[in-house]
PDB file of C-alpha atoms and ligand atoms in Angstrom:
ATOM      1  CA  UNK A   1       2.458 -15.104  12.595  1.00  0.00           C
ATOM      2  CA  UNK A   2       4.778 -12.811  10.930  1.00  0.00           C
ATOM      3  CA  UNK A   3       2.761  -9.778   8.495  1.00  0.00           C
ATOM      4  CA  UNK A   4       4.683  -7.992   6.266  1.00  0.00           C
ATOM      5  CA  UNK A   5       3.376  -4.238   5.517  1.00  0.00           C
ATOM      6  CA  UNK A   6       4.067  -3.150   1.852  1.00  0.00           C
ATOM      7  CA  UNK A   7       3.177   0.630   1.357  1.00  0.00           C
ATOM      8  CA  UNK A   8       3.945   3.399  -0.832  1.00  0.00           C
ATOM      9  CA  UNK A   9       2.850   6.686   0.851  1.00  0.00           C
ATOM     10  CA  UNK A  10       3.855  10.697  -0.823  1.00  0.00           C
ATOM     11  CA  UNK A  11       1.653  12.563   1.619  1.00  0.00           C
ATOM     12  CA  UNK A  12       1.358  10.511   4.461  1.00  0.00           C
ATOM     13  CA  UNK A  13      -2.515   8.842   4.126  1.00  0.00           C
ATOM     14  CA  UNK A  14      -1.754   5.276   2.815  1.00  0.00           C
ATOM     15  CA  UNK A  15       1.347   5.337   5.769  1.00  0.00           C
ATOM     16  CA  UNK A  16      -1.578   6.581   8.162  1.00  0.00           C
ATOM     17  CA  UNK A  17      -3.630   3.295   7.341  1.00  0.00           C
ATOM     18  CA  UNK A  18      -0.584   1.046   7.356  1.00  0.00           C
ATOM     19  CA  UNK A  19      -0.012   2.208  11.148  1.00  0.00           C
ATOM     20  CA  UNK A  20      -2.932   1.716  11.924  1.00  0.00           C
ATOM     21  CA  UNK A  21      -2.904  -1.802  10.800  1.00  0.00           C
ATOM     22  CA  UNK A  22       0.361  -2.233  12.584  1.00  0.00           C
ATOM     23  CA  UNK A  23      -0.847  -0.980  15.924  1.00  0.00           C
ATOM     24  CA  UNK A  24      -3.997  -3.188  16.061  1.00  0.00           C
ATOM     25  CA  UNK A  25      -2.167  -6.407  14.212  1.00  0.00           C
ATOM     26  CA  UNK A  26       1.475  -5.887  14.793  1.00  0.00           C
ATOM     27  CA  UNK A  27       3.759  -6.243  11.197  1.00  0.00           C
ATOM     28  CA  UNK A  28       6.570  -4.681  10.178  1.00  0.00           C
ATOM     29  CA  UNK A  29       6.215  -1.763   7.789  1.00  0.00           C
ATOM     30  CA  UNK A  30       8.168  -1.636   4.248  1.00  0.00           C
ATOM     31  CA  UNK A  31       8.371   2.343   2.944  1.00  0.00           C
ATOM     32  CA  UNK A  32       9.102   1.797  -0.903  1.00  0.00           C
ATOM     33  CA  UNK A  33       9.333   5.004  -3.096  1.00  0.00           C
ATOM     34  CA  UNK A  34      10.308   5.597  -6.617  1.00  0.00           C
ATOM     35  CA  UNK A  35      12.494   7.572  -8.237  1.00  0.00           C
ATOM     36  CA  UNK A  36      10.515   8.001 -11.106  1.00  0.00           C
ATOM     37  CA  UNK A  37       9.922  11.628 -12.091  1.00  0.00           C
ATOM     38  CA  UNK A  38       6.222  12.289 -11.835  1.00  0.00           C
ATOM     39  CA  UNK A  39       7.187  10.300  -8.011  1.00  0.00           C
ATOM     40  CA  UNK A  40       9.535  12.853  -7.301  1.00  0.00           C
ATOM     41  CA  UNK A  41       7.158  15.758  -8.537  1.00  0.00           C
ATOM     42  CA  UNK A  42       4.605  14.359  -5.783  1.00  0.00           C
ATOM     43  CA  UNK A  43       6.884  14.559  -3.349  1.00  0.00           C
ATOM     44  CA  UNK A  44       8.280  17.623  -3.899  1.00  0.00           C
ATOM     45  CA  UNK A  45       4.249  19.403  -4.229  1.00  0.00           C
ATOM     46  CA  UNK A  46       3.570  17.137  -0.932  1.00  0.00           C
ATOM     47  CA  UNK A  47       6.771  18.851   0.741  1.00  0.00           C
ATOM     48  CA  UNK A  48       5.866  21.764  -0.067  1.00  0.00           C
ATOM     49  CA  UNK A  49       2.163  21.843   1.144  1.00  0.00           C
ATOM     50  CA  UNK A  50       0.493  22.719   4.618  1.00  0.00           C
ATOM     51  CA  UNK A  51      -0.918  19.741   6.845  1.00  0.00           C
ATOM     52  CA  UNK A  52       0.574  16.715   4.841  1.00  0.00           C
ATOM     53  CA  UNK A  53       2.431  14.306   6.087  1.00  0.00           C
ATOM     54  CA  UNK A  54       5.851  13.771   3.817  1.00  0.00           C
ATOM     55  CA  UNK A  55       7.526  10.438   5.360  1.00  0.00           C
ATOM     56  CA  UNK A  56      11.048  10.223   4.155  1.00  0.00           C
ATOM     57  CA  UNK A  57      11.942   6.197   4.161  1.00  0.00           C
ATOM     58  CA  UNK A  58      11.742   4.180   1.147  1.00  0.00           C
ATOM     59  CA  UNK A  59      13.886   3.322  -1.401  1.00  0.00           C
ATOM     60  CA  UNK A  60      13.393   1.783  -5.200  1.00  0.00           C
ATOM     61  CA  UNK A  61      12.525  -1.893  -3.887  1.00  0.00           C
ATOM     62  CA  UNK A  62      14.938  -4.558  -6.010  1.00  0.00           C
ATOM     63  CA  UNK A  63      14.240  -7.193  -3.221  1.00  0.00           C
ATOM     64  CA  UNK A  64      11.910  -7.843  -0.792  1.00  0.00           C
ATOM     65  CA  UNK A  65      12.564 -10.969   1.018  1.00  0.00           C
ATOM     66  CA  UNK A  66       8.910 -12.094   2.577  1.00  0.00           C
ATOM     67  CA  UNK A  67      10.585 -15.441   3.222  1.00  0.00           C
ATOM     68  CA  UNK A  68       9.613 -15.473   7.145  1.00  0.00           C
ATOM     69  CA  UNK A  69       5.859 -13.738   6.752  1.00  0.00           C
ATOM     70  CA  UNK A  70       2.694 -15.489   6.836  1.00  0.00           C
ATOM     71  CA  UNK A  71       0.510 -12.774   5.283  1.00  0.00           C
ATOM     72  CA  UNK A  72       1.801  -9.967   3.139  1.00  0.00           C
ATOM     73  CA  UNK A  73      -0.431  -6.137   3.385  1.00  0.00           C
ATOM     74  CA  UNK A  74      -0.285  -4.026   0.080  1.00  0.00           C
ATOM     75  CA  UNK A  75      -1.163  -0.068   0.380  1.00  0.00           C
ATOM     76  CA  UNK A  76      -1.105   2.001  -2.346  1.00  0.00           C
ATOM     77  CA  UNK A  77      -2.048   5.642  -2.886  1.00  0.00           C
ATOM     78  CA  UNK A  78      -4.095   5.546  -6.437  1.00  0.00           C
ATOM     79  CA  UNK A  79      -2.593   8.017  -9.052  1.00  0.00           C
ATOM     80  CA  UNK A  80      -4.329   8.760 -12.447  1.00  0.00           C
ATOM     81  CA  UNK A  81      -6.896   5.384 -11.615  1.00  0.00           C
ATOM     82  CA  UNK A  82      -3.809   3.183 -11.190  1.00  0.00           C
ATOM     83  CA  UNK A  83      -1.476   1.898  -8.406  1.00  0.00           C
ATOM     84  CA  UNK A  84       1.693   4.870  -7.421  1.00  0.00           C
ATOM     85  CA  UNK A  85       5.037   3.271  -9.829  1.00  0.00           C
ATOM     86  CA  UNK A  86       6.928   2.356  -6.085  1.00  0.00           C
ATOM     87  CA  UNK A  87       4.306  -0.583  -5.491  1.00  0.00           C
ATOM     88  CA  UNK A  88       4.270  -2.150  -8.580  1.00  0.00           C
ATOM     89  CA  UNK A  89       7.893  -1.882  -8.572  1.00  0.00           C
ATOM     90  CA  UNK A  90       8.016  -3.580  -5.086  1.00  0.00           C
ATOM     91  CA  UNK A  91       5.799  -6.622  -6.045  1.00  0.00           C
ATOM     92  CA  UNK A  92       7.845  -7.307  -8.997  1.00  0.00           C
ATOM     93  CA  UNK A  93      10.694  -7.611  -6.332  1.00  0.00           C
ATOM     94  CA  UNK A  94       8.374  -9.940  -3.930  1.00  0.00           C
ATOM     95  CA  UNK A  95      10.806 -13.150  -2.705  1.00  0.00           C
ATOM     96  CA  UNK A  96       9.373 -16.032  -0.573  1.00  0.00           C
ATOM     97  CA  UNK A  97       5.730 -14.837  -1.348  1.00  0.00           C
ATOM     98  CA  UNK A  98       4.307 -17.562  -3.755  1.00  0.00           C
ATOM     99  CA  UNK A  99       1.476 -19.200  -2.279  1.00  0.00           C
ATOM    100  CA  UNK A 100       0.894 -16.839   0.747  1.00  0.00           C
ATOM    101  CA  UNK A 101      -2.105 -14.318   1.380  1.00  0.00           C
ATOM    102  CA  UNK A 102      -2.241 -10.829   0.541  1.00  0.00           C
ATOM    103  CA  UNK A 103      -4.698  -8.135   1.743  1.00  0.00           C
ATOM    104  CA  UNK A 104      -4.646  -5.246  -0.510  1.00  0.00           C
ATOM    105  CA  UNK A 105      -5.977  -1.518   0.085  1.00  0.00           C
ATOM    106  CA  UNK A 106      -5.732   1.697  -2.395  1.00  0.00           C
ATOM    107  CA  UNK A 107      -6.352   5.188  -0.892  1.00  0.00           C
ATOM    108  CA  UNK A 108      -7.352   7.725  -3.053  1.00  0.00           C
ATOM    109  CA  UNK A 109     -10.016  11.089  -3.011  1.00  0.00           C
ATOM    110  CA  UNK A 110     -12.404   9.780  -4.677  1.00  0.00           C
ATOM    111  CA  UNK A 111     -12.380   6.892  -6.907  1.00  0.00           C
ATOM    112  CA  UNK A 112      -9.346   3.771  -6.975  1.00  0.00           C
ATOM    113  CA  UNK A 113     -10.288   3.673 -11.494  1.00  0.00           C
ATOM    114  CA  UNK A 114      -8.880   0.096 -11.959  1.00  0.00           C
ATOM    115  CA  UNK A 115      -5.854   0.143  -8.964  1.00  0.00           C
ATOM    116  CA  UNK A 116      -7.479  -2.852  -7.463  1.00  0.00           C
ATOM    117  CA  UNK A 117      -7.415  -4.791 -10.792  1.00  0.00           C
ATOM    118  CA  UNK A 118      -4.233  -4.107 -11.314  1.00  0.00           C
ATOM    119  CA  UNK A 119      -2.773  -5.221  -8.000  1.00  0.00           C
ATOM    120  CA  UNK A 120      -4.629  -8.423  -8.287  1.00  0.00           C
ATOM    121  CA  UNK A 121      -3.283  -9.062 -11.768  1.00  0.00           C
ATOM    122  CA  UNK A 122       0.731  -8.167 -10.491  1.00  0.00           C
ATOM    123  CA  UNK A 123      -0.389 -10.322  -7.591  1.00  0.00           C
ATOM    124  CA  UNK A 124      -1.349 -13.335  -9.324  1.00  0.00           C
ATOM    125  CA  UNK A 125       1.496 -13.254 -11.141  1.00  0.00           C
ATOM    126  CA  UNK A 126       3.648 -13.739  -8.352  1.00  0.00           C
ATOM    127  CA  UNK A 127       1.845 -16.740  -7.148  1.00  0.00           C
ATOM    128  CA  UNK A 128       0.371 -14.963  -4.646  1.00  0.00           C
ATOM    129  CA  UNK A 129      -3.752 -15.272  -3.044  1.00  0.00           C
ATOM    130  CA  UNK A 130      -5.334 -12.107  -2.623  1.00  0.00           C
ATOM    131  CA  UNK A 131      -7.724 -12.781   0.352  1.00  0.00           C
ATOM    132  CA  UNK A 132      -9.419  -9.121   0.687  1.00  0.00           C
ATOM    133  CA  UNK A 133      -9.227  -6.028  -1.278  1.00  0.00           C
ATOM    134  CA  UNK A 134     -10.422  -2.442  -0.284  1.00  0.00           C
ATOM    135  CA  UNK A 135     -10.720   1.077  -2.005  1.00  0.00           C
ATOM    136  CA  UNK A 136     -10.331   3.940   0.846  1.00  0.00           C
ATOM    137  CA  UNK A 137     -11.536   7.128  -0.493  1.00  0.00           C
ATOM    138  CA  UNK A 138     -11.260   9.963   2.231  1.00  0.00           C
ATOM    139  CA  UNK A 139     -14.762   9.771   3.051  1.00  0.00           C
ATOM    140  CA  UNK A 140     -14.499   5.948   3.969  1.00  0.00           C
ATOM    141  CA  UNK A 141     -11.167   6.867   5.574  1.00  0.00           C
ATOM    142  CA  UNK A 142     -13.186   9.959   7.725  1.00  0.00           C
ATOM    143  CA  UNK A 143     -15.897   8.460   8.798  1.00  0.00           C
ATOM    144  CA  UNK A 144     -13.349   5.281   9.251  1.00  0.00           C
ATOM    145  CA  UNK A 145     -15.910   2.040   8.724  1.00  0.00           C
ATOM    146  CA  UNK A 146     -13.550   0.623   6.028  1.00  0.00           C
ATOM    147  CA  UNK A 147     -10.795   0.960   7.845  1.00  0.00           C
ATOM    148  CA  UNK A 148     -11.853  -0.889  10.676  1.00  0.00           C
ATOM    149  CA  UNK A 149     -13.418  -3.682   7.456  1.00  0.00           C
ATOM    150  CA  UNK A 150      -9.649  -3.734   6.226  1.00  0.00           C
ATOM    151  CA  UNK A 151      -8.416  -4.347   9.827  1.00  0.00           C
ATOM    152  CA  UNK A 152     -10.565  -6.970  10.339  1.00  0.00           C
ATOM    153  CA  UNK A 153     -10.159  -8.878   7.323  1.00  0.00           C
ATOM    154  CA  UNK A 154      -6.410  -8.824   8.202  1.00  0.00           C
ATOM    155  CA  UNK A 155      -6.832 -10.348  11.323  1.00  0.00           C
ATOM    156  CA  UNK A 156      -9.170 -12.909  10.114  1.00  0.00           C
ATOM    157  CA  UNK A 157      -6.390 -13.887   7.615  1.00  0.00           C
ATOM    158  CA  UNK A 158      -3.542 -13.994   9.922  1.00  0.00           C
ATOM    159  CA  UNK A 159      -5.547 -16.378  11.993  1.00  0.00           C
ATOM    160  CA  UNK A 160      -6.753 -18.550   9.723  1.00  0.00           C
ATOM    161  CA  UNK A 161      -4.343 -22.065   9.444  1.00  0.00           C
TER     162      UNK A 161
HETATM  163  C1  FMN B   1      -0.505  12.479  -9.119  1.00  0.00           C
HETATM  164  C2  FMN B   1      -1.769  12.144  -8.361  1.00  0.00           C
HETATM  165  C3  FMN B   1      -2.817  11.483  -9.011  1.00  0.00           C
HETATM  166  C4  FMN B   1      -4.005  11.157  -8.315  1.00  0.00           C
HETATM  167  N1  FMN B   1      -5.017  10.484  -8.973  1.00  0.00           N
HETATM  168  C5  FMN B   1      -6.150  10.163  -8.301  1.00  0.00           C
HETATM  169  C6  FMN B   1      -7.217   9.431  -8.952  1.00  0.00           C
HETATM  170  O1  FMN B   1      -7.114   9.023 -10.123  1.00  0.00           O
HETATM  171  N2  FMN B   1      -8.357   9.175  -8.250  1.00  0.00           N
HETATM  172  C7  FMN B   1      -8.535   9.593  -6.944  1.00  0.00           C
HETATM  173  O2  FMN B   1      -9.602   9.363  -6.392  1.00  0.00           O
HETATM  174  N3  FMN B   1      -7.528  10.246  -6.279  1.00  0.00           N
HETATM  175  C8  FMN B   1      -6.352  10.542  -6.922  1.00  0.00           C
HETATM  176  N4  FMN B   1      -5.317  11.193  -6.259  1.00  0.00           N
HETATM  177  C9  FMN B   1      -5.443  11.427  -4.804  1.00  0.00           C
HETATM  178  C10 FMN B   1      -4.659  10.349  -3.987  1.00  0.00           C
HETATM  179  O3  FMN B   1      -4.941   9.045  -4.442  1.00  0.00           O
HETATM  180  C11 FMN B   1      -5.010  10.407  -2.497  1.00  0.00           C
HETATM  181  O4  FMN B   1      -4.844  11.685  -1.993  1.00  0.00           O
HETATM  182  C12 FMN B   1      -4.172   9.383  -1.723  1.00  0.00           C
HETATM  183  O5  FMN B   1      -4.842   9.057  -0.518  1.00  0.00           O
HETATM  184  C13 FMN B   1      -2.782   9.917  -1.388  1.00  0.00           C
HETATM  185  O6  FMN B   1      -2.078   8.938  -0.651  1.00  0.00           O
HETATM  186  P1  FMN B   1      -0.735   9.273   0.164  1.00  0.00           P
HETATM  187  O7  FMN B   1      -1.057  10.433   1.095  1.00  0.00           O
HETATM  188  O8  FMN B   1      -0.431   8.037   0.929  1.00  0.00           O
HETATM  189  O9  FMN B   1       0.334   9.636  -0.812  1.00  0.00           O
HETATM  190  C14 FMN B   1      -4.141  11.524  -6.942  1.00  0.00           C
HETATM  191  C15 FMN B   1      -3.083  12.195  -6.299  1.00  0.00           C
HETATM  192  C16 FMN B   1      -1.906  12.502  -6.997  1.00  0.00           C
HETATM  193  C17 FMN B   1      -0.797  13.208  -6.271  1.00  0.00           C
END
């Protein structure tokens, strides 16, 4: 079983899930990033600020060919209640995902507003079953519970025939 990790990440938290995903399930991890201006703002405040994170891959996704995965993982930092420009932008560009699973996970301070929603409606769209969905605020991500919910429903999806 091939997974395919989709994440957008400006200061390193939603990346920080995605490995840990990887580590315990294995994957390989798509950066995507906009170019977008209020995605370039981020990164440059994120850049610029003590103890975060800044990874530099990622590109504007046209194409992302999930052709040889069996489950697809969606992470998205949530920005003004909503899902970060870069993802949305990367499922348009899904190929070879109709009819396969998708986990999906938001990370945000406090509250994901309607990023979940959102992802599930882009999702559908492209065909696509959305088998588990999680909101990681940084208390859930702290005291880590969630995470290891997330980790587990990915596992239990990858295994299932
Ligand atoms: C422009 C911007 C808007 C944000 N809006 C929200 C929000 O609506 N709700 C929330 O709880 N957190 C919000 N946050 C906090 C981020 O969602 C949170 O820090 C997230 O984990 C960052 O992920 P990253 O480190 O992978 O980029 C916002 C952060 C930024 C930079």
């Amino acid at each position: 079983m091939k997974t395919s990790i989709v994440v957008a990440s400006y200061s390193g938290t939603t990346r920080g899930i995605a490995e840990q995903i990887q580590k315990t399930c294995g994957g390989e991890i798509i950066d995507v990033k906009s170019r977008d201006l209020l995605s370039r703002f981020v990164t440059f405040m994120a850049r610029h600020s003590p103890g975060m994170n800044v990874t530099d891959g990622g590109t504007v996704p046209e194409r992302i060919d999930v052709t040889g995965s069996s489950l697809v993982v969606i992470g998205t930092p949530v920005w003004g209640g909503k899902p970060v420009p870069a993802i949305r932008k990367a499922i348009a560009g899904l190929h070879g995902c109709e009819g396969k699973p998708v986990v999906i996970f938001a990370t945000c301070g406090e509250k994901p507003g309607s990023t979940l929603e959102v992802l599930v409606k882009d999702l559908a769209a492209k065909g696509m079953t959305v088998a588990g969905q999680f909101s990681l605020n940084k208390k859930a991500i702290d005291d880590g519970t969630q995470v290891t919910a997330l980790i587990a429903k990915i596992q239990e999806t990858g295994n299932s025939p």
